[in-house]
Coordinates of C-alpha atoms in Angstrom, one line a residue:
M1 CA 128.8 139.9 264.5
K2 CA 129.8 137.1 262.2
R3 CA 132.6 134.8 263.6
G4 CA 134.7 133.0 261.1
T5 CA 136.4 129.6 261.2
F6 CA 139.8 131.2 261.7
L7 CA 138.9 131.2 265.5
L8 CA 138.6 127.4 265.5
V9 CA 142.3 126.6 266.2
P10 CA 142.9 129.1 269.0
C11 CA 139.6 128.2 270.6
L12 CA 140.4 124.5 270.4
V13 CA 143.7 125.2 272.1
A14 CA 141.9 127.2 274.8
I15 CA 139.3 124.5 275.4
L16 CA 141.9 121.7 275.6
F17 CA 144.0 123.7 278.0
I18 CA 141.3 124.6 280.4
A19 CA 139.6 121.2 280.2
G20 CA 142.9 119.5 281.1
C21 CA 143.4 121.0 284.5
S22 CA 141.3 122.1 287.5
H23 CA 143.7 124.8 288.7
C24 CA 145.7 126.2 285.9
K25 CA 149.0 128.0 285.9
P26 CA 149.3 131.5 284.4
Y27 CA 148.3 131.3 280.8
D28 CA 149.9 133.8 278.5
D29 CA 149.3 132.1 275.2
A30 CA 145.6 132.8 274.7
A31 CA 146.1 135.1 271.7
K32 CA 149.0 133.4 270.0
G33 CA 148.2 132.3 266.4
P34 CA 145.6 133.8 264.1
V35 CA 143.6 136.7 265.6
A36 CA 140.4 138.3 264.4
V37 CA 139.9 142.0 264.0
T38 CA 136.3 143.0 263.2
A39 CA 137.1 146.7 262.8
F40 CA 139.6 149.5 263.5
V41 CA 138.5 152.6 265.5
L42 CA 140.1 155.9 264.6
H43 CA 140.1 158.7 267.2
F44 CA 140.6 162.3 266.2
E45 CA 141.1 165.2 268.6
Q46 CA 139.1 167.7 266.5
R47 CA 135.7 167.8 264.9
G48 CA 134.9 168.5 261.2
I49 CA 137.0 165.5 260.0
D50 CA 136.3 164.9 256.3
E51 CA 135.1 161.4 255.7
G52 CA 136.6 161.4 252.2
A53 CA 140.0 162.4 253.5
V54 CA 139.8 159.5 256.1
R55 CA 138.9 157.1 253.4
A56 CA 141.7 158.3 251.2
G57 CA 144.2 157.8 254.0
L58 CA 142.8 154.3 254.5
G59 CA 143.0 153.4 250.9
A60 CA 139.7 151.6 251.4
P61 CA 137.4 150.4 248.6
W62 CA 134.0 152.1 248.5
Y63 CA 132.2 149.0 249.8
D64 CA 134.1 148.9 253.1
S65 CA 132.2 150.4 256.0
L66 CA 133.3 153.7 257.5
V67 CA 131.0 155.0 260.2
G68 CA 131.3 158.2 262.2
W69 CA 130.9 158.1 265.9
P70 CA 130.5 161.8 266.9
Q71 CA 130.9 161.0 270.6
V72 CA 134.0 162.9 271.9
K73 CA 133.8 166.5 273.1
G74 CA 135.9 168.5 270.7
G75 CA 136.8 165.4 268.7
A76 CA 135.5 162.7 266.3
V77 CA 135.6 159.0 266.0
F78 CA 135.3 156.8 263.0
E79 CA 134.9 153.0 262.8
Y80 CA 136.5 151.3 259.8
A81 CA 135.2 147.8 259.1
P82 CA 136.6 145.9 256.1
L83 CA 134.1 143.9 254.0
R84 CA 135.1 140.8 255.9
T85 CA 136.7 140.3 259.3
E86 CA 140.4 140.6 258.9
T87 CA 142.6 137.7 260.1
F88 CA 146.2 138.5 261.3
R89 CA 148.8 135.9 262.0
T90 CA 149.4 137.6 265.4
A91 CA 148.0 140.5 267.5
E92 CA 151.3 142.3 266.9
E93 CA 150.6 142.4 263.2
A94 CA 147.2 143.9 263.9
F95 CA 148.8 146.7 266.0
D96 CA 151.2 147.4 263.1
R97 CA 148.3 147.8 260.8
A98 CA 146.7 150.2 263.3
Y99 CA 149.9 152.3 263.5
E100 CA 149.9 152.4 259.7
I101 CA 146.4 153.7 259.6
Q102 CA 147.2 156.3 262.2
K103 CA 150.1 157.6 260.2
N104 CA 148.1 157.8 256.9
T105 CA 145.0 159.4 258.4
K106 CA 146.8 161.6 261.1
A107 CA 144.4 160.2 263.7
W108 CA 145.2 160.7 267.4
R109 CA 144.7 157.0 268.1
V110 CA 143.8 153.9 266.1
E111 CA 143.0 150.7 267.8
P112 CA 142.1 147.2 266.5
M113 CA 138.8 145.7 267.7
F114 CA 140.0 142.2 268.6
E115 CA 137.7 139.3 269.0
M116 CA 139.3 136.7 271.2
P117 CA 139.1 135.0 274.6
P118 CA 141.0 136.8 277.5
P119 CA 143.6 134.6 279.1
I120 CA 142.6 131.8 281.6
E121 CA 144.9 132.1 284.6
R122 CA 143.3 130.0 287.2
G123 CA 140.5 127.4 287.4
N124 CA 138.4 125.9 284.7
P125 CA 135.5 128.1 283.5
L126 CA 133.8 125.1 281.9
A127 CA 134.1 122.7 284.9
E128 CA 131.0 121.7 286.8
E129 CA 131.7 121.9 290.5
K130 CA 129.4 120.4 293.1
P131 CA 127.6 123.2 294.9
A132 CA 127.5 123.5 298.7
Q133 CA 124.5 121.6 300.2
E134 CA 123.1 124.8 301.8
A135 CA 122.9 126.4 298.3
Q136 CA 121.2 123.2 296.9
D137 CA 118.6 123.2 299.6
D138 CA 117.8 127.0 299.7
D139 CA 117.0 128.7 296.4
D140 CA 116.7 132.0 298.3
W141 CA 120.1 132.0 300.0
S142 CA 121.5 134.7 297.8
L143 CA 118.5 137.0 298.5
K144 CA 119.0 136.5 302.2
Q145 CA 122.7 137.3 302.0
I146 CA 122.0 140.8 300.5
R147 CA 118.8 141.4 302.6
A148 CA 116.6 141.7 299.5
S149 CA 113.3 141.2 301.3
E150 CA 114.1 143.9 303.8
A151 CA 114.9 146.2 300.9
W152 CA 111.6 145.5 299.2
A153 CA 109.7 146.2 302.5
R154 CA 111.6 149.5 302.9
I155 CA 110.6 150.7 299.4
R156 CA 107.0 149.8 300.1
S157 CA 107.0 151.6 303.5
T158 CA 108.6 154.8 302.1
C159 CA 106.8 155.0 298.7
V160 CA 104.4 157.8 297.8
Q161 CA 100.8 156.8 298.3
G162 CA 99.3 155.6 295.0
S163 CA 102.7 154.9 293.5
P164 CA 103.0 151.5 291.8
N165 CA 106.2 150.9 293.8
C166 CA 103.9 150.4 296.9
N167 CA 102.7 147.1 295.4
E168 CA 104.5 143.9 296.4
G169 CA 106.5 142.7 293.4
L170 CA 106.6 146.1 291.8
E171 CA 109.2 147.8 294.1
S172 CA 111.5 148.7 291.2
F173 CA 108.7 149.7 288.8
G174 CA 109.6 152.6 286.4
I175 CA 113.3 151.7 286.2
S176 CA 114.7 150.4 282.9
I177 CA 117.8 148.2 282.9
A178 CA 119.7 147.9 279.7
H179 CA 121.0 144.3 279.6
L180 CA 124.0 143.9 277.4
D181 CA 124.5 140.2 276.8
T182 CA 123.6 137.4 274.4
G183 CA 120.0 138.4 274.0
Y184 CA 116.7 137.1 275.4
T185 CA 114.6 133.9 275.2
Q186 CA 111.0 133.3 276.3
H187 CA 111.9 131.5 279.5
P188 CA 108.9 131.6 281.9
E189 CA 111.1 133.1 284.7
N190 CA 111.5 136.3 282.7
W191 CA 108.8 136.1 280.1
Q192 CA 106.1 137.6 282.3
S193 CA 103.9 140.7 282.3
M194 CA 103.3 143.2 285.2
Q195 CA 99.9 144.7 285.8
F196 CA 99.8 148.5 285.8
M197 CA 96.7 150.7 285.4
G198 CA 94.7 147.8 283.8
G199 CA 97.4 147.0 281.2
D200 CA 100.2 144.5 280.8
V201 CA 103.8 145.7 281.0
P202 CA 106.4 143.2 279.9
V203 CA 109.2 142.3 282.2
V204 CA 111.5 141.9 279.1
D205 CA 110.8 144.9 276.8
V206 CA 111.8 143.4 273.4
A207 CA 110.3 146.4 271.6
R208 CA 113.0 148.7 272.9
G209 CA 115.8 146.1 272.4
R210 CA 118.4 145.9 269.6
D211 CA 120.7 143.3 268.1
Y212 CA 124.2 144.8 267.5
C213 CA 125.6 141.5 266.3
D214 CA 123.5 141.1 263.2
N215 CA 122.2 144.7 262.9
E216 CA 118.6 143.6 263.6
K217 CA 115.8 145.0 265.6
D218 CA 114.9 141.8 267.5
P219 CA 117.7 140.9 270.0
K220 CA 116.5 137.3 270.4
D221 CA 119.3 134.9 271.5
K222 CA 119.9 132.7 268.5
L223 CA 121.4 130.0 270.8
A224 CA 124.6 129.7 268.9
N225 CA 126.3 126.5 270.1
G226 CA 130.0 126.9 269.1
L227 CA 133.0 126.0 271.1
L228 CA 133.1 129.1 273.3
D229 CA 129.5 130.3 272.8
F230 CA 127.2 130.7 275.8
P231 CA 123.7 130.2 274.6
G232 CA 121.1 131.4 277.0
H233 CA 123.6 133.4 279.1
G234 CA 121.5 136.6 278.7
T235 CA 118.4 134.7 280.0
G236 CA 120.2 133.4 283.1
S237 CA 122.0 136.7 283.9
S238 CA 118.8 138.8 283.6
S239 CA 116.7 136.3 285.7
V240 CA 118.5 137.2 288.9
I241 CA 117.7 140.9 288.2
V242 CA 114.0 140.9 287.4
S243 CA 112.4 137.4 287.6
P244 CA 109.2 137.8 289.6
G245 CA 109.0 136.2 293.1
G246 CA 108.3 132.5 293.3
C247 CA 108.3 129.8 290.6
Q248 CA 107.2 131.0 287.2
L249 CA 108.4 127.7 285.6
Q250 CA 105.9 124.9 286.2
G251 CA 106.8 121.5 287.6
V252 CA 109.9 122.6 289.5
D253 CA 110.6 122.9 293.2
K254 CA 113.4 125.4 293.1
C255 CA 112.6 129.0 292.0
V256 CA 114.4 132.0 290.6
S257 CA 113.6 135.4 292.1
G258 CA 115.1 138.7 290.9
V259 CA 116.3 141.5 293.2
G260 CA 114.9 144.4 291.1
R261 CA 111.3 143.2 291.0
G262 CA 109.2 145.5 288.9
A263 CA 112.0 146.9 286.8
Q264 CA 112.1 146.3 283.0
I265 CA 114.9 144.6 281.1
V266 CA 115.8 146.2 277.8
P267 CA 117.8 143.4 276.0
L268 CA 120.7 144.5 273.8
R269 CA 122.5 141.6 272.1
V270 CA 126.2 142.4 271.8
H271 CA 127.8 138.9 271.6
T272 CA 127.1 135.2 271.4
S273 CA 129.6 134.5 274.2
V274 CA 131.0 135.9 277.5
M275 CA 134.3 134.0 277.0
V276 CA 135.2 135.7 273.8
F277 CA 135.5 139.4 274.1
N278 CA 135.2 142.2 271.5
P279 CA 134.7 145.8 272.8
R280 CA 133.2 147.0 269.5
N281 CA 129.5 146.2 270.0
L282 CA 129.7 146.8 273.7
A283 CA 131.0 150.4 273.1
R284 CA 128.4 151.0 270.4
A285 CA 125.5 149.9 272.6
I286 CA 126.8 151.9 275.6
Q287 CA 127.2 155.0 273.5
D288 CA 123.7 154.7 272.1
I289 CA 122.4 154.5 275.7
A290 CA 124.4 157.6 276.7
D291 CA 123.2 159.5 273.7
G292 CA 119.5 158.7 274.4
K293 CA 119.1 156.5 271.3
I294 CA 117.5 153.6 273.2
A295 CA 113.8 154.3 273.8
G296 CA 112.9 155.2 277.4
S297 CA 116.5 156.1 278.3
P298 CA 117.5 153.2 280.6
Q299 CA 118.9 154.4 283.9
V300 CA 121.0 151.3 284.7
V301 CA 123.2 149.1 282.5
S302 CA 124.1 145.6 283.5
I303 CA 127.2 144.0 281.8
A304 CA 128.3 140.4 282.6
M305 CA 131.4 140.2 280.3
G306 CA 134.7 141.9 279.9
G307 CA 138.3 141.7 278.6
F308 CA 141.1 144.0 277.5
P309 CA 140.6 147.8 277.4
S310 CA 140.0 150.1 274.4
V311 CA 139.7 153.8 274.1
A312 CA 136.4 153.4 272.3
L313 CA 135.0 151.6 275.3
E314 CA 136.4 154.1 277.7
R315 CA 134.9 157.0 275.8
A316 CA 131.5 155.2 275.8
V317 CA 131.4 154.5 279.6
K318 CA 132.6 158.0 280.4
S319 CA 129.9 159.5 278.2
A320 CA 127.3 157.3 280.0
E321 CA 128.5 158.4 283.4
D322 CA 128.4 162.0 282.3
N323 CA 124.8 161.6 281.3
G324 CA 123.7 160.0 284.6
V325 CA 123.6 156.3 283.4
L326 CA 124.8 153.9 286.1
I327 CA 126.8 151.0 284.7
I328 CA 127.3 147.8 286.8
A329 CA 129.8 145.3 285.4
A330 CA 131.4 141.9 286.3
S331 CA 134.9 142.0 287.7
G332 CA 135.8 138.8 285.7
N333 CA 136.2 135.1 286.2
N334 CA 139.4 132.9 286.1
I335 CA 141.7 135.8 285.4
G336 CA 144.1 137.6 287.8
I337 CA 142.8 141.1 287.2
V338 CA 139.6 143.1 287.1
V339 CA 138.7 143.2 283.4
W340 CA 137.4 146.1 281.4
P341 CA 134.8 147.8 281.4
A342 CA 134.6 147.0 285.1
Q343 CA 138.1 148.4 285.6
Y344 CA 137.1 151.9 284.4
P345 CA 136.4 154.4 287.1
S346 CA 133.1 155.3 285.4
V347 CA 131.8 151.7 286.1
I348 CA 130.9 149.8 289.3
A349 CA 132.9 146.6 289.4
V350 CA 131.4 143.6 291.2
A351 CA 133.2 140.5 292.6
A352 CA 131.4 137.3 293.7
T353 CA 130.8 135.5 297.0
N354 CA 129.5 132.1 297.9
V355 CA 126.8 130.7 300.2
H356 CA 129.3 130.9 303.2
C357 CA 129.7 134.7 302.7
Q358 CA 133.2 134.3 301.5
P359 CA 134.8 135.4 298.1
W360 CA 134.3 132.9 295.3
E361 CA 137.6 131.2 294.6
F362 CA 137.7 132.2 290.9
S363 CA 136.4 135.8 291.1
S364 CA 138.6 138.6 289.9
C365 CA 139.6 141.0 292.6
G366 CA 141.6 144.2 293.1
S367 CA 141.3 147.9 294.1
A368 CA 138.8 148.6 291.4
V369 CA 136.1 146.3 293.0
A370 CA 133.3 148.4 294.5
I371 CA 131.3 145.6 296.2
S372 CA 130.9 141.8 296.3
A373 CA 127.6 140.0 295.9
P374 CA 126.4 136.3 295.6
G375 CA 127.9 134.7 292.5
E376 CA 128.7 131.0 293.3
S377 CA 126.0 128.4 293.2
V378 CA 123.3 131.0 292.4
W379 CA 119.9 129.8 291.2
R380 CA 119.0 131.1 287.8
A381 CA 117.0 130.4 284.6
Q382 CA 118.6 128.2 282.1
L383 CA 118.1 126.4 278.8
D384 CA 119.0 122.7 278.7
K385 CA 120.8 122.1 275.4
K386 CA 120.9 118.4 276.1
H387 CA 117.1 118.3 275.8
S388 CA 116.2 120.6 272.8
W389 CA 116.8 123.8 274.8
A390 CA 114.1 122.9 277.4
F391 CA 113.5 125.6 280.1
I392 CA 114.9 124.7 283.5
N393 CA 116.1 126.3 286.7
S394 CA 119.6 125.4 288.0
M395 CA 122.6 126.8 289.8
S396 CA 125.7 128.4 288.2
N397 CA 128.8 130.3 289.2
G398 CA 130.3 133.6 288.1
T399 CA 130.6 137.3 288.7
T400 CA 127.7 137.4 286.1
F401 CA 125.3 136.7 288.9
A402 CA 127.0 139.0 291.4
T403 CA 126.5 141.7 288.8
G404 CA 122.8 140.8 288.4
H405 CA 122.2 141.1 292.2
T406 CA 123.9 144.5 292.3
A407 CA 122.0 145.8 289.2
G408 CA 118.7 144.7 290.9
A409 CA 119.7 146.6 294.0
A410 CA 120.6 149.6 291.9
A411 CA 117.1 149.7 290.5
L412 CA 115.7 149.8 294.1
W413 CA 118.2 152.5 294.9
M414 CA 117.1 154.5 291.9
V415 CA 113.5 154.4 293.1
R416 CA 114.5 155.4 296.6
H417 CA 116.4 158.5 295.4
R418 CA 114.3 159.4 292.3
D419 CA 113.5 162.9 293.4
E420 CA 117.1 163.7 294.3
F421 CA 118.4 162.5 291.0
E422 CA 115.8 164.5 289.1
R423 CA 117.1 167.6 290.9
L424 CA 120.7 166.6 290.0
R425 CA 119.6 166.5 286.3
Q426 CA 118.1 169.9 286.6
D427 CA 121.3 171.2 288.1
K428 CA 123.3 169.4 285.3
K429 CA 125.1 167.3 287.9
Q430 CA 123.8 163.9 286.8
Y431 CA 127.5 162.8 286.4
L432 CA 127.6 162.3 290.2
I433 CA 125.1 159.3 290.2
T434 CA 127.8 156.6 289.6
E435 CA 130.0 158.0 292.4
A436 CA 127.0 158.3 294.7
F437 CA 126.2 154.7 294.2
R438 CA 129.8 153.6 294.8
Y439 CA 129.7 155.7 298.0
A440 CA 126.4 154.2 299.2
L441 CA 127.7 150.6 298.5
K442 CA 130.8 151.2 300.6
E443 CA 128.9 152.8 303.5
S444 CA 126.3 150.1 303.7
S445 CA 128.4 147.0 303.0
W446 CA 128.8 144.3 305.6
R447 CA 131.4 141.7 306.4
P448 CA 131.1 138.2 307.8
G449 CA 131.0 138.2 311.6
T450 CA 129.7 141.8 311.8
G451 CA 125.9 141.5 311.8
N452 CA 125.3 138.6 309.4
P453 CA 121.9 138.9 307.8
E454 CA 119.2 136.6 309.1
G455 CA 119.0 133.2 307.5
T456 CA 122.6 133.2 306.1
Y457 CA 125.1 130.4 306.3
C458 CA 128.2 132.5 307.0
T459 CA 131.7 131.3 307.8
N460 CA 133.1 134.1 309.9
A461 CA 136.6 134.2 308.4
A462 CA 138.4 137.5 308.0
W463 CA 137.3 139.5 304.9
D464 CA 139.7 140.0 302.1
G465 CA 139.8 143.7 301.2
R466 CA 140.7 142.9 297.6
Y467 CA 137.0 142.0 297.1
G468 CA 135.8 145.5 297.9
P469 CA 134.7 147.0 301.3
G470 CA 132.3 144.1 301.9
I471 CA 129.1 142.3 300.7
L472 CA 126.1 144.1 299.2
D473 CA 123.3 145.1 301.6
A474 CA 120.4 146.1 299.4
S475 CA 118.4 147.3 302.4
G476 CA 121.2 149.3 304.1
L477 CA 122.0 150.8 300.6
L478 CA 118.6 152.6 300.6
E479 CA 119.3 154.3 304.0
V480 CA 122.6 155.9 303.2
P481 CA 122.2 159.7 303.0
L482 CA 123.8 161.2 299.9
N483 CA 126.0 164.2 300.6
F484 CA 126.6 165.3 297.0
D485 CA 129.2 167.9 297.9
Q486 CA 131.3 165.1 299.5
I487 CA 130.6 162.8 296.6
E488 CA 131.7 165.5 294.1
R489 CA 135.0 165.9 296.0
S490 CA 135.5 162.1 295.8
K491 CA 135.0 162.2 292.1
K492 CA 137.5 165.0 291.6
E493 CA 140.1 163.0 293.5
R494 CA 140.0 160.2 290.8
E495 CA 143.4 159.7 289.2
E496 CA 142.6 160.0 285.5
S497 CA 144.6 161.2 282.5
V498 CA 143.2 162.6 279.3
Q499 CA 146.3 161.6 277.5
L500 CA 146.4 158.1 279.0
P501 CA 142.8 157.1 279.6
L502 CA 143.6 153.3 279.7
F503 CA 146.8 153.3 281.7
S504 CA 145.2 155.6 284.3
T505 CA 142.6 153.0 285.1
L506 CA 145.3 151.2 287.1
Y507 CA 145.3 153.9 289.7
R508 CA 142.8 154.1 292.6
A509 CA 143.5 157.0 294.9
D510 CA 140.5 156.3 297.1
V511 CA 141.6 152.8 297.9
D512 CA 145.4 152.7 297.9
K513 CA 146.7 155.5 300.1
K514 CA 150.2 154.1 300.2
R515 CA 151.5 156.4 297.5
A516 CA 150.9 160.1 297.5
M517 CA 150.1 161.0 293.9
E518 CA 151.5 164.2 292.5
K519 CA 150.3 166.1 289.4
G520 CA 151.5 164.4 286.3
Q521 CA 152.6 161.2 288.2
I522 CA 150.6 158.9 285.9
E523 CA 152.2 160.4 282.8
R524 CA 155.7 160.1 284.4
D525 CA 155.1 156.5 285.4
Y526 CA 154.0 155.7 281.9
Q527 CA 157.1 157.3 280.4
S528 CA 159.2 155.3 282.8
L529 CA 158.0 152.1 281.2
F530 CA 160.2 153.0 278.1
E531 CA 163.4 153.5 280.1
S532 CA 166.3 151.3 279.2
R533 CA 169.4 150.3 281.2
E534 CA 171.3 150.3 277.9
K535 CA 170.8 153.9 276.9
K536 CA 169.3 157.2 278.0
R537 CA 166.1 157.8 276.1
D538 CA 164.2 161.0 275.8
V539 CA 160.6 159.7 276.0
R540 CA 158.2 162.3 274.6
L541 CA 154.7 161.6 275.9
E542 CA 152.9 162.5 272.7
E543 CA 155.0 159.9 270.8
A544 CA 154.9 157.1 273.5
S545 CA 151.2 157.5 274.2
R546 CA 150.2 156.1 270.8
F547 CA 151.3 152.7 272.1
E548 CA 149.0 152.8 275.1
T549 CA 146.4 150.3 273.7
E550 CA 149.1 147.8 272.8
I551 CA 150.7 148.2 276.2
M552 CA 147.4 147.6 278.0
Y553 CA 146.7 144.6 275.8
L554 CA 150.1 143.2 276.9
Y555 CA 149.2 144.0 280.5
T556 CA 146.0 142.0 280.2
M557 CA 147.5 139.0 278.4
N558 CA 151.0 138.6 279.9
V559 CA 151.4 138.0 283.7
E560 CA 155.1 138.9 283.9
F561 CA 154.6 142.2 282.0
R562 CA 151.7 143.0 284.3
Q563 CA 153.7 142.5 287.4
R564 CA 156.5 144.8 286.2
V565 CA 154.0 147.5 285.2
D566 CA 152.2 147.2 288.6
S567 CA 155.5 147.7 290.4
R568 CA 155.7 151.1 288.6
V569 CA 152.1 152.0 289.5
R570 CA 152.8 151.2 293.1
G571 CA 155.8 153.5 293.1
E572 CA 158.3 150.7 294.0
K573 CA 161.9 151.6 293.7
R574 CA 163.4 150.2 290.6
D575 CA 166.6 148.1 290.6
L576 CA 168.7 149.8 288.0
A577 CA 170.4 146.4 287.2
A578 CA 167.0 144.9 286.4
P579 CA 165.8 144.7 282.8
S580 CA 163.2 147.3 281.7
V581 CA 159.6 146.4 281.4
F582 CA 159.8 145.7 277.7
E583 CA 163.1 143.8 278.0
S584 CA 161.2 141.1 279.9
L585 CA 159.3 140.3 276.7
P586 CA 160.5 138.4 273.6
D587 CA 160.6 140.6 270.5
K588 CA 157.9 138.5 268.9
N589 CA 155.4 139.8 271.6
L590 CA 155.8 143.4 270.4
S591 CA 154.7 145.0 267.2
A592 CA 157.4 145.9 264.7
T593 CA 156.5 149.6 265.2
L594 CA 157.0 149.4 269.0
R595 CA 160.2 147.5 268.6
K596 CA 161.6 150.1 266.3
Y597 CA 160.6 152.9 268.7
L598 CA 162.4 151.1 271.6
A599 CA 165.5 150.7 269.5
Q600 CA 165.9 154.4 268.8

């Protein structure tokens, strides 16, 4: 993915803003000014779409890219990428272009693939905070908090005789984890081999990897060092998943040890940053995993990035779940909501805790969070850009590392239930694996003051339920019996809408029991967003639904709009004298197409 200089101005604004305060007020201006669109994705409700007809509707020259994504049951998806990344003066103009393409091609939906930073609403993501003394002194504190050593012992004590999983350090052997991040480096903490049947098995399996940014085979991190790039992020995030026990880096006294020892990382490079989001490469990579196009068919996916939602991304994660692929994703940092893809019901969203067993101050939270895990002041592998990218071990903060701990625990869980999952696949019920993991996380989680793991440094304050049912217990996770009939009932209770796949992610029936959902309630709530105190409007769902991506973009980027939408989702009574949801926004924040629709 090539990033142009048009991002320089908005990125500078973002940097100056977040560097200028340590606890920022809501920030709704992240996307004002020029925005980049790397592609438009066209969704059709039927198969057999003629590419020539689509191209004619686009009016595109022959050298522009039009790629088919045959990923939807009973439908088709095309990605239209101009020769160069398009720059629009505003996001609203980009949406107008999408509506124009939709009209000309008769697509069901067309959405722009933005490349921009999500809004910063609290804290400073670039600030270096002094870690707690306990975390500085104990490089294993995060493993103790999730009872990793007990989980490893449990795998070895229950393994089949002769299995490689019986060997210390290989407890997760045989599990592949697709790691969607900035790529890999040859950091000693990760760049190791495991011994199996007299041969060497690499911890990081580059041969199965892929670079979606530059369309290359080798997903090596090119260590881009732009304003919002995060060089080496993929190295650090993967080290807490699979780094062998003890110090692999020579000359240091603090080590990095992964939770999923013995598992293999399959690096898929999808971006140069985790602060600038573009769902395009992420969706393509997840879809390839779901379709079995990544060699060895990884069973687990770890994603430490997120932003605004897209239908393309929703289709990809749903396809992965249907095919038995378990996706673990970060809930988000420094923003007031759980970001996407973590927000999707087909994904396990992870929030972060600190060494005192309390939620990290800047972790995203909400009803979508499935579990919390260590994320503040976690020891991880790093590259020191101040000294020619030297390899070091250091501490860092973020839901990135909570995701890594959970992905490692997922690998152990996959080993523990390998036979059961194989029977699920034979019965064509592999789509239950994600819900089974969510259930096991909830049943095995622990809260400070209720059986703190040995060696932890917990402050026994009351647990905040917005951060999930509790903290990850990797050992207890392995002991939860899986009642697949019950799990299937839970999955069927999800509040999802085929017509509104993005808006419906705001509903969590299994968490929020305050509102009894009725059939069609999601669609009625969505239609109510378009109500006006000025006039009675007949809102037809098939017309209003085409604005779903723009509405959810506004939901992500604008705090006041989000609060008004959330009040509808919660079923709160509306004050008829109050302005409508859209009347709370200046006209300039809406596309011309949406403004025209609202004026009818």
